[in-house]
Coordinates of C-alpha atoms in Angstrom, one line a residue:
X5 CA -135.9 174.2 163.5
X6 CA -135.1 177.9 163.7
X7 CA -134.1 178.9 160.1
X8 CA -131.0 180.7 161.5
X9 CA -129.9 177.6 163.3
X10 CA -130.5 175.5 160.2
X11 CA -128.2 177.8 158.2
X12 CA -125.6 177.6 161.0
X13 CA -125.8 173.7 160.9
X14 CA -125.4 173.7 157.1
X15 CA -122.4 176.1 157.3
X16 CA -120.8 174.0 160.0
X17 CA -121.3 170.8 158.0
X18 CA -119.6 172.5 154.9
X19 CA -116.7 173.6 157.1
X20 CA -116.2 170.1 158.4
X21 CA -116.2 168.7 154.9
X22 CA -113.6 171.3 153.9
X23 CA -111.4 170.4 156.9
X24 CA -111.8 173.8 158.6
X25 CA -112.3 172.3 162.0
X26 CA -111.6 175.5 164.0
X27 CA -114.3 177.5 162.3
X28 CA -116.7 174.6 162.4
X29 CA -116.2 174.3 166.2
X30 CA -117.0 178.0 166.7
X31 CA -120.1 177.8 164.6
X32 CA -121.4 174.7 166.4
X33 CA -120.7 176.1 169.9
X34 CA -122.9 179.1 168.9
X35 CA -125.7 176.7 167.9
X36 CA -125.4 174.9 171.2
X37 CA -125.4 178.2 173.2
X38 CA -129.0 178.6 171.8
X39 CA -130.0 174.9 171.8
X40 CA -127.9 173.0 174.4
X41 CA -130.0 169.8 173.9
X42 CA -129.4 169.7 170.1
X43 CA -127.7 166.2 170.0
X44 CA -126.8 166.4 166.3
X45 CA -124.9 169.6 166.9
X46 CA -123.0 168.0 169.7
X47 CA -122.2 165.0 167.4
X48 CA -120.8 167.4 164.7
X49 CA -118.9 169.4 167.4
X50 CA -117.3 166.2 168.5
X51 CA -116.1 165.7 164.9
X52 CA -114.6 169.2 164.8
X53 CA -112.9 168.5 168.1
X54 CA -111.4 165.3 166.8
X55 CA -110.2 167.2 163.8
X56 CA -108.2 169.6 165.9
X57 CA -106.9 166.7 168.1
X58 CA -109.0 167.2 171.3
X59 CA -110.2 163.6 171.7
X60 CA -111.1 164.0 175.4
X61 CA -113.4 166.9 174.7
X62 CA -114.9 165.1 171.7
X63 CA -115.8 162.1 174.0
X64 CA -117.3 164.5 176.5
X65 CA -119.6 166.0 173.9
X66 CA -120.7 162.6 172.6
X67 CA -121.4 161.3 176.0
X68 CA -123.6 164.4 176.6
X69 CA -125.4 163.8 173.3
X70 CA -126.3 160.1 174.2
X71 CA -127.3 161.2 177.7
X72 CA -129.7 163.7 176.2
X73 CA -131.1 161.2 173.7
X74 CA -129.9 157.6 174.0
X75 CA -132.0 156.6 170.9
X76 CA -130.1 159.0 168.6
X77 CA -128.1 156.3 166.7
X78 CA -125.6 158.6 164.9
X79 CA -124.3 159.9 168.2
X80 CA -124.1 156.4 169.7
X81 CA -122.2 155.3 166.6
X82 CA -119.8 158.2 166.7
X83 CA -119.1 157.4 170.4
X84 CA -118.5 153.8 169.6
X85 CA -116.1 154.7 166.8
X86 CA -114.2 157.1 169.1
X87 CA -113.9 154.5 171.8
X88 CA -112.7 151.8 169.5
X89 CA -110.1 154.2 168.1
X90 CA -108.9 154.9 171.7
X91 CA -108.3 151.2 172.4
X92 CA -111.4 150.8 174.6
X93 CA -112.9 148.0 172.6
X94 CA -115.5 146.7 175.0
X95 CA -117.0 150.2 175.5
X96 CA -116.9 151.0 171.8
X97 CA -118.6 147.7 170.9
X98 CA -121.3 148.4 173.5
X99 CA -122.0 151.8 172.0
X100 CA -122.1 150.4 168.5
X101 CA -124.6 147.7 169.5
X102 CA -126.8 150.3 171.1
X103 CA -126.7 152.3 167.8
X104 CA -127.8 149.2 166.0
X105 CA -130.6 148.4 168.5
X106 CA -132.3 151.7 168.1
X107 CA -135.7 152.1 166.3
X108 CA -133.8 153.7 163.4
X109 CA -130.5 151.8 163.2
X110 CA -127.6 153.8 161.8
X111 CA -126.0 151.9 158.9
X112 CA -122.4 153.0 159.6
X113 CA -122.7 151.4 163.0
X114 CA -123.1 148.0 161.4
X115 CA -120.1 148.6 159.2
X116 CA -117.9 149.6 162.1
X117 CA -119.1 146.8 164.3
X118 CA -118.5 144.2 161.6
X119 CA -115.0 145.6 161.0
X120 CA -114.3 145.3 164.7
X121 CA -115.6 141.8 165.0
X122 CA -113.7 140.6 162.0
X123 CA -110.5 142.2 163.4
X124 CA -111.2 140.3 166.6
X125 CA -111.7 137.0 164.7
X126 CA -115.3 136.8 165.9
X127 CA -116.5 135.8 162.5
X128 CA -119.8 134.1 163.4
X129 CA -120.8 137.3 165.3
X130 CA -120.0 139.3 162.2
X131 CA -122.4 137.3 160.1
X132 CA -125.2 137.8 162.7
X133 CA -124.7 141.6 162.5
X134 CA -124.4 141.8 158.7
X135 CA -126.9 139.2 157.6
X136 CA -130.1 141.3 158.0
X137 CA -128.5 144.0 155.9
X138 CA -126.9 142.1 153.0
X139 CA -130.3 140.7 152.0
X140 CA -131.3 144.1 150.8
X141 CA -131.1 144.7 147.0
X142 CA -129.0 147.9 147.5
X143 CA -126.8 146.6 150.3
X144 CA -123.7 148.7 151.2
X145 CA -120.6 147.5 149.5
X146 CA -118.4 147.8 152.6
X147 CA -121.0 145.8 154.7
X148 CA -121.0 143.1 152.0
X149 CA -117.2 143.1 152.1
X150 CA -117.1 142.4 155.9
X151 CA -119.7 139.7 155.4
X152 CA -117.6 138.0 152.7
X153 CA -114.5 138.3 154.8
X154 CA -116.3 136.5 157.7
X155 CA -117.6 133.8 155.3
X156 CA -114.0 133.2 154.0
X157 CA -112.6 132.9 157.5
X158 CA -115.2 130.3 158.4
X159 CA -114.4 128.2 155.4
X160 CA -117.7 129.0 153.6
X161 CA -115.9 129.8 150.3
X162 CA -118.8 129.3 147.9
X163 CA -121.0 131.7 149.8
X164 CA -118.1 134.2 150.1
X165 CA -117.6 134.0 146.3
X166 CA -121.3 134.8 145.8
X167 CA -121.0 137.9 148.0
X168 CA -117.8 139.0 146.3
X169 CA -119.6 138.7 142.9
X170 CA -122.2 141.1 144.2
X171 CA -119.5 143.5 145.4
X172 CA -117.8 143.2 142.0
X173 CA -121.1 144.2 140.3
X174 CA -121.2 147.3 142.4
X175 CA -117.5 148.1 142.0
X176 CA -116.5 146.6 138.6
X177 CA -113.2 148.5 138.3
X178 CA -112.0 147.8 141.9
X179 CA -108.8 145.7 141.7
X180 CA -109.0 144.8 145.4
X181 CA -112.5 143.4 145.0
X182 CA -111.4 141.4 142.0
X183 CA -108.5 140.1 144.0
X184 CA -110.7 139.0 146.9
X185 CA -113.2 137.4 144.5
X186 CA -110.4 135.4 142.9
X187 CA -109.2 134.3 146.4
X188 CA -112.7 133.1 147.3
X189 CA -113.1 131.2 144.0
X190 CA -109.7 129.6 144.6
X191 CA -110.5 128.6 148.2
X192 CA -113.8 127.1 146.9
X193 CA -112.0 124.9 144.3
X194 CA -113.2 126.9 141.3
X195 CA -109.6 127.3 140.1
X196 CA -110.3 128.1 136.4
X197 CA -112.7 130.9 137.3
X198 CA -110.2 132.1 139.9
X199 CA -107.4 132.3 137.4
X200 CA -109.5 134.3 134.9
X201 CA -110.6 136.7 137.7
X202 CA -107.0 137.1 138.9
X203 CA -106.0 138.1 135.4
X204 CA -108.7 140.8 135.5
X205 CA -107.5 141.9 139.0
X206 CA -104.0 142.3 137.6
X207 CA -105.3 144.3 134.6
X208 CA -107.1 146.6 137.0
X209 CA -103.8 147.2 138.9
X210 CA -103.4 144.4 141.5
X211 CA -99.7 144.0 141.2
X212 CA -98.6 143.5 144.8
X213 CA -96.6 140.4 145.7
X214 CA -99.8 139.0 147.3
X215 CA -101.7 139.3 144.1
X216 CA -98.9 137.6 142.1
X217 CA -98.7 134.9 144.7
X218 CA -102.5 134.2 144.4
X219 CA -102.2 134.2 140.6
X220 CA -99.4 131.6 140.9
X221 CA -101.6 129.4 143.1
X222 CA -104.4 129.5 140.5
X223 CA -101.9 128.6 137.8
X224 CA -100.6 125.6 139.8
X225 CA -104.2 124.4 140.3
X226 CA -104.8 124.6 136.5
X227 CA -101.6 122.7 135.6
X228 CA -99.7 125.7 134.2
X229 CA -96.6 124.9 136.1
X230 CA -94.0 126.9 134.0
X231 CA -95.9 130.1 134.4
X232 CA -96.5 129.4 138.1
X233 CA -92.9 128.7 138.9
X234 CA -91.7 131.8 137.1
X235 CA -94.2 134.0 138.9
X236 CA -93.3 132.6 142.3
X237 CA -89.6 133.2 141.6
X238 CA -90.6 136.9 140.8
X239 CA -92.5 137.1 144.1
X240 CA -89.6 135.9 146.3
X241 CA -87.2 138.2 144.5
X242 CA -89.6 141.1 145.0
X243 CA -90.3 140.2 148.7
X244 CA -87.5 137.9 149.9
X245 CA -89.1 137.1 153.2
X246 CA -92.6 136.1 151.9
X247 CA -92.7 132.7 153.6
X248 CA -95.9 131.3 151.9
X249 CA -94.5 132.1 148.5
X250 CA -91.2 130.3 149.3
X251 CA -93.3 127.3 150.6
X252 CA -95.3 127.1 147.4
X253 CA -92.2 127.5 145.2
X254 CA -90.4 124.8 147.1
X255 CA -93.3 122.4 146.9
X256 CA -93.8 123.1 143.2
X257 CA -90.2 122.5 142.4
X258 CA -90.2 119.3 144.5
X259 CA -93.3 117.9 142.8
X260 CA -92.0 118.7 139.4
X261 CA -88.4 117.4 139.8
X262 CA -88.3 115.3 143.0
X263 CA -85.1 117.0 144.0
X264 CA -84.8 118.2 147.6
X265 CA -81.8 120.4 146.8
X266 CA -83.5 122.1 144.0
X267 CA -86.6 122.6 146.2
X268 CA -84.6 124.4 148.8
X269 CA -82.3 126.3 146.5
X270 CA -84.3 129.6 146.6
X271 CA -84.7 129.4 150.3
X272 CA -81.0 128.8 150.9
X273 CA -80.1 131.7 148.7
X274 CA -82.5 134.0 150.5
X275 CA -81.3 132.9 153.9
X276 CA -77.7 133.7 153.0
X277 CA -78.9 137.3 152.4
X278 CA -81.5 137.4 155.2
X279 CA -80.0 135.1 157.9
X280 CA -82.4 136.3 160.6
X281 CA -85.6 135.5 158.8
X282 CA -87.1 132.9 161.2
X283 CA -90.2 132.1 159.1
X284 CA -87.9 130.9 156.2
X285 CA -86.0 128.5 158.5
X286 CA -89.5 127.1 159.4
X287 CA -90.4 126.6 155.8
X288 CA -87.0 125.0 155.0
X289 CA -87.4 122.6 157.9
X290 CA -90.8 121.6 156.7
X291 CA -89.5 121.0 153.2
X292 CA -86.6 118.8 154.4
X293 CA -88.9 116.8 156.7
X294 CA -91.5 116.2 154.0
X295 CA -88.8 115.2 151.5
X296 CA -87.6 112.5 153.8
X297 CA -84.7 114.1 155.8
X298 CA -86.1 114.5 159.4
X299 CA -82.6 114.8 160.8
X300 CA -81.7 117.7 158.5
X301 CA -85.0 119.4 159.4
X302 CA -84.2 119.0 163.1
X303 CA -80.7 120.4 162.6
X304 CA -81.9 123.4 160.5
X305 CA -83.9 124.8 163.4
X306 CA -81.4 124.2 166.2
X307 CA -79.8 127.6 166.0
X308 CA -83.2 129.4 165.8
X309 CA -84.6 127.9 169.0
X310 CA -81.5 129.1 170.9
X311 CA -82.5 132.7 170.1
X312 CA -84.1 134.6 172.9
X313 CA -86.7 135.9 170.5
X314 CA -87.5 132.6 168.9
X315 CA -91.1 132.8 167.7
X316 CA -94.0 130.6 168.6
X317 CA -94.1 129.3 165.0
X318 CA -90.3 128.5 165.1
X319 CA -90.7 126.6 168.4
X320 CA -93.7 124.6 167.3
X321 CA -91.9 123.7 164.0
X322 CA -88.8 122.6 166.0
X323 CA -91.0 120.6 168.3
X324 CA -92.5 118.8 165.4
X325 CA -89.1 118.1 163.8
X326 CA -87.8 116.7 167.1
X327 CA -90.9 114.5 167.8
X328 CA -89.5 111.2 166.5
X329 CA -85.9 112.0 167.3
X330 CA -86.0 113.4 170.8
X331 CA -89.6 113.5 172.3
X332 CA -88.5 115.1 175.5
X333 CA -86.9 118.0 173.6
X334 CA -90.1 118.2 171.5
X335 CA -92.2 118.7 174.7
X336 CA -89.8 121.3 176.2
X337 CA -89.9 123.3 173.0
X338 CA -93.7 123.3 172.8
X339 CA -94.0 124.1 176.5
X340 CA -91.8 127.1 175.8
X341 CA -94.1 128.2 172.9
X342 CA -97.1 127.8 175.2
X343 CA -95.6 130.2 177.7
X344 CA -95.4 132.8 175.0
X345 CA -98.9 132.3 173.7
X346 CA -100.9 129.7 175.6
X347 CA -104.0 130.2 173.3
X348 CA -102.2 129.5 170.0
X349 CA -104.0 126.6 168.3
X350 CA -101.0 125.2 166.5
X351 CA -99.1 125.1 169.8
X352 CA -101.9 123.3 171.6
X353 CA -102.1 120.6 168.9
X354 CA -98.3 120.2 169.0
X355 CA -98.4 119.8 172.8
X356 CA -100.9 116.9 172.4
X357 CA -98.4 115.2 170.0
X358 CA -95.5 115.8 172.3
X359 CA -97.4 114.4 175.3
X360 CA -98.3 111.3 173.4
X361 CA -94.6 110.9 172.3
X362 CA -93.4 111.1 175.9
X363 CA -96.0 108.6 177.2
X364 CA -98.4 111.1 178.9
X365 CA -101.7 109.9 177.4
X366 CA -103.6 111.4 180.4
X367 CA -102.0 114.8 179.7
X368 CA -102.8 114.5 176.0
X369 CA -106.4 113.6 176.8
X370 CA -106.8 116.6 179.1
X371 CA -105.5 119.0 176.4
X372 CA -107.7 117.5 173.7
X373 CA -110.8 117.5 175.7
X374 CA -110.2 121.2 176.8
X375 CA -110.0 122.1 173.1
X376 CA -113.0 120.0 172.1
X377 CA -115.2 122.3 174.3
X378 CA -114.4 125.1 171.8
X379 CA -114.0 123.0 168.6
X380 CA -116.3 119.9 169.0
X381 CA -116.0 118.9 165.4
X382 CA -112.3 119.2 165.1
X383 CA -111.3 115.8 163.6
X384 CA -107.7 116.0 164.8
X385 CA -108.9 116.5 168.4
X386 CA -111.4 113.6 168.1
X387 CA -108.6 111.4 166.8
X388 CA -106.3 112.4 169.7
X389 CA -109.1 111.8 172.2
X390 CA -109.8 108.3 170.8
X391 CA -106.1 107.4 170.8
X392 CA -105.8 108.5 174.5
X393 CA -108.8 106.4 175.4
X394 CA -107.3 103.4 173.7
X395 CA -104.0 103.9 175.6
X396 CA -105.8 104.3 178.9
X397 CA -108.1 101.3 178.3
X398 CA -111.2 103.5 178.3
X399 CA -114.3 101.7 176.9
X400 CA -115.3 104.9 175.1
X401 CA -112.7 104.1 172.4
X402 CA -114.7 101.2 171.2
X403 CA -117.8 103.4 170.9
X404 CA -116.1 106.2 168.9
X405 CA -114.0 103.7 166.8
X406 CA -116.6 101.1 166.1
X407 CA -115.0 99.9 162.8
X408 CA -117.6 97.3 161.8
X409 CA -120.5 99.8 161.8
X410 CA -118.6 103.1 161.0
X411 CA -116.5 101.8 158.1
X412 CA -118.2 100.7 154.9
X413 CA -116.9 99.3 151.6
X414 CA -119.3 99.4 148.6
X415 CA -118.9 98.5 144.9
X416 CA -119.7 101.4 142.7
X417 CA -122.0 101.0 139.7
X418 CA -121.4 102.1 136.1
X419 CA -122.8 105.6 135.6
X420 CA -125.0 106.4 132.6
X421 CA -123.0 106.2 129.4
X422 CA -121.0 103.1 130.3
X423 CA -122.0 99.5 129.8
X424 CA -120.3 98.2 132.9
X425 CA -118.0 99.2 135.8
X426 CA -114.9 97.8 134.1
X427 CA -115.2 100.0 131.0
X428 CA -116.0 103.0 133.2
X429 CA -112.9 102.4 135.4
X430 CA -110.8 102.0 132.2
X431 CA -111.9 105.4 130.9
X432 CA -111.7 107.1 134.3
X433 CA -108.2 105.8 134.8
X434 CA -107.1 107.3 131.4
X435 CA -108.7 110.6 132.3
X436 CA -107.0 110.7 135.7
X437 CA -103.6 109.7 134.3
X438 CA -103.8 112.8 132.1
X439 CA -104.3 114.9 135.2
X440 CA -101.3 113.5 137.0
X441 CA -98.9 116.0 135.5
X442 CA -96.5 116.2 138.5
X443 CA -93.6 113.8 139.3
X444 CA -93.9 113.3 143.0
X445 CA -96.0 113.9 146.1
X446 CA -96.9 117.2 147.7
X447 CA -94.9 118.3 150.7
X448 CA -97.5 118.4 153.4
X449 CA -99.8 115.6 152.5
X450 CA -100.0 111.9 153.5
X451 CA -98.9 110.5 150.1
X452 CA -95.3 109.2 149.7
X453 CA -93.7 108.0 146.4
X454 CA -96.4 109.0 144.0
X455 CA -98.4 112.1 142.8
X456 CA -101.6 113.9 143.6
X457 CA -103.7 115.9 141.3
X458 CA -103.4 119.7 141.7
X459 CA -106.8 120.3 140.2
X460 CA -110.0 120.1 142.1
X461 CA -111.8 117.2 140.3
X462 CA -115.1 119.0 140.6
X463 CA -113.6 121.7 138.4
X464 CA -112.4 119.3 135.7
X465 CA -114.2 119.3 132.3
X466 CA -114.0 115.6 131.5
X467 CA -117.0 113.2 131.0
X468 CA -115.6 110.3 133.0
X469 CA -114.5 112.5 135.9
X470 CA -117.8 114.3 136.0
X471 CA -119.7 111.0 136.0
X472 CA -117.8 109.9 139.2
X473 CA -120.2 111.9 141.4
X474 CA -123.1 109.9 140.0
X475 CA -121.3 106.6 140.5
X476 CA -120.7 107.2 144.2
X477 CA -124.0 108.8 145.2
X478 CA -125.9 105.6 146.0
X479 CA -123.1 104.1 148.1
X480 CA -122.7 107.3 150.0
X481 CA -126.4 107.5 150.8
X482 CA -126.5 103.9 151.8
X483 CA -123.6 104.5 154.2
X484 CA -125.2 107.6 155.7
X485 CA -128.4 105.7 156.3
X486 CA -126.5 102.7 157.8
X487 CA -124.6 104.7 160.4
X488 CA -127.8 106.3 161.6
X489 CA -128.3 109.0 164.2
X490 CA -126.7 109.2 167.7
X491 CA -124.7 111.2 170.2
X492 CA -121.2 110.3 169.1
X493 CA -119.2 112.8 166.9
X494 CA -120.1 110.9 163.7
X495 CA -123.8 110.3 164.1
X496 CA -124.8 113.6 165.8
X497 CA -123.9 115.4 162.6
X498 CA -125.9 113.1 160.4
X499 CA -128.6 115.1 158.7
X500 CA -129.3 112.5 156.0
X501 CA -127.6 114.4 153.2
X502 CA -124.1 115.5 152.2
X503 CA -121.9 117.7 150.1
X504 CA -118.4 117.1 148.7
X505 CA -115.9 119.4 150.5
X506 CA -112.8 118.3 148.5
X507 CA -112.0 115.7 145.9
X508 CA -108.6 114.6 144.4
X509 CA -106.8 111.7 142.9
X510 CA -103.6 109.9 144.2
X511 CA -101.3 107.7 142.1
X512 CA -98.8 105.6 144.1
X513 CA -95.7 104.2 142.5
X514 CA -93.9 101.0 143.6
X515 CA -93.0 101.4 147.3
X516 CA -95.6 104.1 147.7
X517 CA -98.0 104.5 150.6
X518 CA -100.0 107.0 152.6
X519 CA -98.8 107.9 156.1
X520 CA -101.3 107.5 158.9
X521 CA -103.4 110.7 159.0
X522 CA -106.9 112.1 159.6
X523 CA -108.8 114.7 157.5
X524 CA -109.2 117.8 159.7
X525 CA -112.1 119.4 157.8
X526 CA -114.1 116.4 156.8
X527 CA -117.0 114.4 158.4
X528 CA -116.8 111.3 156.2
X529 CA -113.7 110.5 154.2
X530 CA -113.1 108.0 151.4
X531 CA -110.9 106.0 149.1
X532 CA -112.2 104.7 145.8
X533 CA -109.9 102.3 144.0
X534 CA -109.7 102.9 140.2
X535 CA -106.7 100.7 139.3
X536 CA -104.5 98.4 141.3
X537 CA -101.0 97.1 140.5
X538 CA -100.7 93.5 139.4
X539 CA -98.7 92.6 142.5
X540 CA -101.6 93.7 144.7
X541 CA -104.1 91.8 142.7
X542 CA -102.0 88.6 142.9
X543 CA -101.6 89.0 146.7
X544 CA -105.3 89.6 147.1
X545 CA -106.2 86.4 145.4
X546 CA -104.6 84.4 148.2
X547 CA -105.7 86.6 151.1
X548 CA -108.7 86.9 153.3
X549 CA -109.6 89.6 155.8
X550 CA -109.1 87.2 158.7
X551 CA -105.9 85.6 157.4
X552 CA -104.2 87.8 154.9
X553 CA -101.3 86.4 153.1
X554 CA -100.1 89.8 152.1
X555 CA -101.6 93.2 153.1
X556 CA -99.5 95.2 150.6
X557 CA -101.5 98.3 149.6
X558 CA -104.3 97.6 152.0
X559 CA -106.1 100.5 153.8
X560 CA -105.5 100.3 157.5
X561 CA -107.2 102.1 160.5
X562 CA -106.2 102.8 164.1
X563 CA -102.4 103.5 164.0
X564 CA -101.8 107.2 164.9
X565 CA -99.7 109.4 162.7
X566 CA -97.5 110.5 165.6
X567 CA -95.5 108.4 168.1
X568 CA -97.2 107.0 171.2
X569 CA -95.9 105.1 174.2
X570 CA -96.7 102.3 173.9
X571 CA -97.0 102.0 170.2
X572 CA -100.5 101.5 168.8
X573 CA -100.9 99.2 165.9
X574 CA -103.5 99.2 163.2
X575 CA -106.8 97.5 164.2
X576 CA -108.9 97.2 161.0
X577 CA -108.1 96.7 157.3
X578 CA -109.8 97.0 154.0
X579 CA -108.6 95.0 151.0
X580 CA -108.7 97.2 147.9
X581 CA -110.5 96.0 144.7
X582 CA -111.1 98.0 141.5
X583 CA -114.4 99.9 141.8
X584 CA -114.6 99.5 145.6
X585 CA -115.5 102.7 147.6
X586 CA -114.4 102.8 151.3
X587 CA -116.1 105.3 153.5
X588 CA -115.2 106.1 157.1
X589 CA -115.2 108.9 159.7
X590 CA -112.7 111.6 159.0
X591 CA -111.3 111.4 162.5
X592 CA -110.3 107.8 162.0
X593 CA -106.5 107.3 161.8
X594 CA -105.9 105.7 158.4
X595 CA -103.0 105.0 156.0
X596 CA -101.9 102.3 153.6
X597 CA -99.4 99.5 153.7
X598 CA -96.6 100.0 151.2
X599 CA -96.6 97.8 148.1
X600 CA -93.9 96.8 145.6
X601 CA -93.8 96.5 141.9
X602 CA -93.6 98.6 138.7
X603 CA -97.3 99.3 138.3
X604 CA -99.2 102.2 139.9
X605 CA -102.1 102.2 142.3
X606 CA -104.7 104.8 141.3
X607 CA -107.4 106.1 143.6
X608 CA -109.9 109.0 144.0
X609 CA -110.4 110.4 147.5
X610 CA -112.8 112.9 148.8
X611 CA -114.2 114.5 152.0
X612 CA -117.9 114.9 152.8
X613 CA -119.5 117.2 155.2
X614 CA -123.2 117.3 156.2
X615 CA -125.3 119.2 153.7

């Protein structure tokens, strides 16, 4: 390069960095008067033009630059960034991909494209873009951040946590990085590590309501309920319309006290001061419904749905509340939500339920099958498809719900350190009882009249609990081998191995049961019986699978969790026994028959996904 031009370029660069865009423009125009094909000068000139607000002229310069040398990645990247900023996403993405495809890819183009793809919720594409770069030992922190965000969104929390750990090593004093690392650890069930990391994030300056809310979640999951409740009350005082914080506060108060009025007290007070906060009415209705007052839930949303600006979330919640009270109204509400946003996933699921409740199995089937094209492993959609086939007399129901071959019941063996199963179950029950620190069931789970552990059992430091994974490994592998390979939704995912995607304990009191449900994120689901009430044991002595005298407390399959016309009854049952492990496809509708008595029924449940 001509030494005089080189000096001019260096001067222009310094002027740009100093924000003196007018002088930079003049200098670069002089360079281009001598060297009109100098593409880097045109790129910098575009930057100066953007600085003085002339976006159209900046675009013209960048297009000239890429026309002169299409392989010059910095110019392609700058054009892509400008187009994205102008709302021309398709053109901008195309330019960024060309910048990446060059013989010398420009790193910033990968960052910008990953940011755009994440903002567009195209998370799998983000991973494809970022993966070649994050393997490098000195990977860019921002590119690592976009990779981790995509992993989080795809539910790959453990991998996301590993990436956030790498970012934290690069930026140890960054409060935002520590916050995201805590969030990934929490999502992956590593609640103790998440709580410690969240304390570090707070010490570094993460004091937003979102940070306090996440800290409260980690405190709940580590059984520090007083601290969690106080922190959530601080959050809703600081940000009164923070719906998720209200939802978690209501659930915590309900589980601790079993008092619906106490659970909704903070919501009621906030709604008196913020009567137009639709999301809070949705939360309140969900709390009322889950605490057993469906009519009150239905009434609480009646005024909201009359509003001209009723949100999709409000209409879907109102449809759900009306489902068993007025199915026709439920369908009208969800159809109204679909007109506002026909692609909303919650709306489409709610429409399936409303179609079943109004007797339109064919319509429900069409909706489910349309969605299955995009989400072939969605267990709720598979359950809806099977229920529709059963209502319509379609033989495929028997293939997808082949209870004798797809459901298994296996006795576990004593893990190392215990002489027999009975002594192991005794110690395991004592350990689990210590973890059941809450009074009643969570709001949005299947359990009724009992409690569920807040802690992830994989994260519990207890010998009997840790040994459980050893006790169930052989039965799980036997079941995976028994179901074999095939083309149905269960067998086509069978790779011969598994990992635990979630594990918890449920303790039912007298009159307790599980409502009929599926496990949306599983592949195989389970129930392992640790302790049974005496009333169940006595009934089981006189019962057989073919002619049960009393099915109280039994596990049942086949009855949907939402109303259908006609009603579908349970088709298959398992009689619980201490130490028995039941395994079944996660898309199978399952629940339990209520039992009576003063004793408790103690189980461990978990979801498996293919390894």
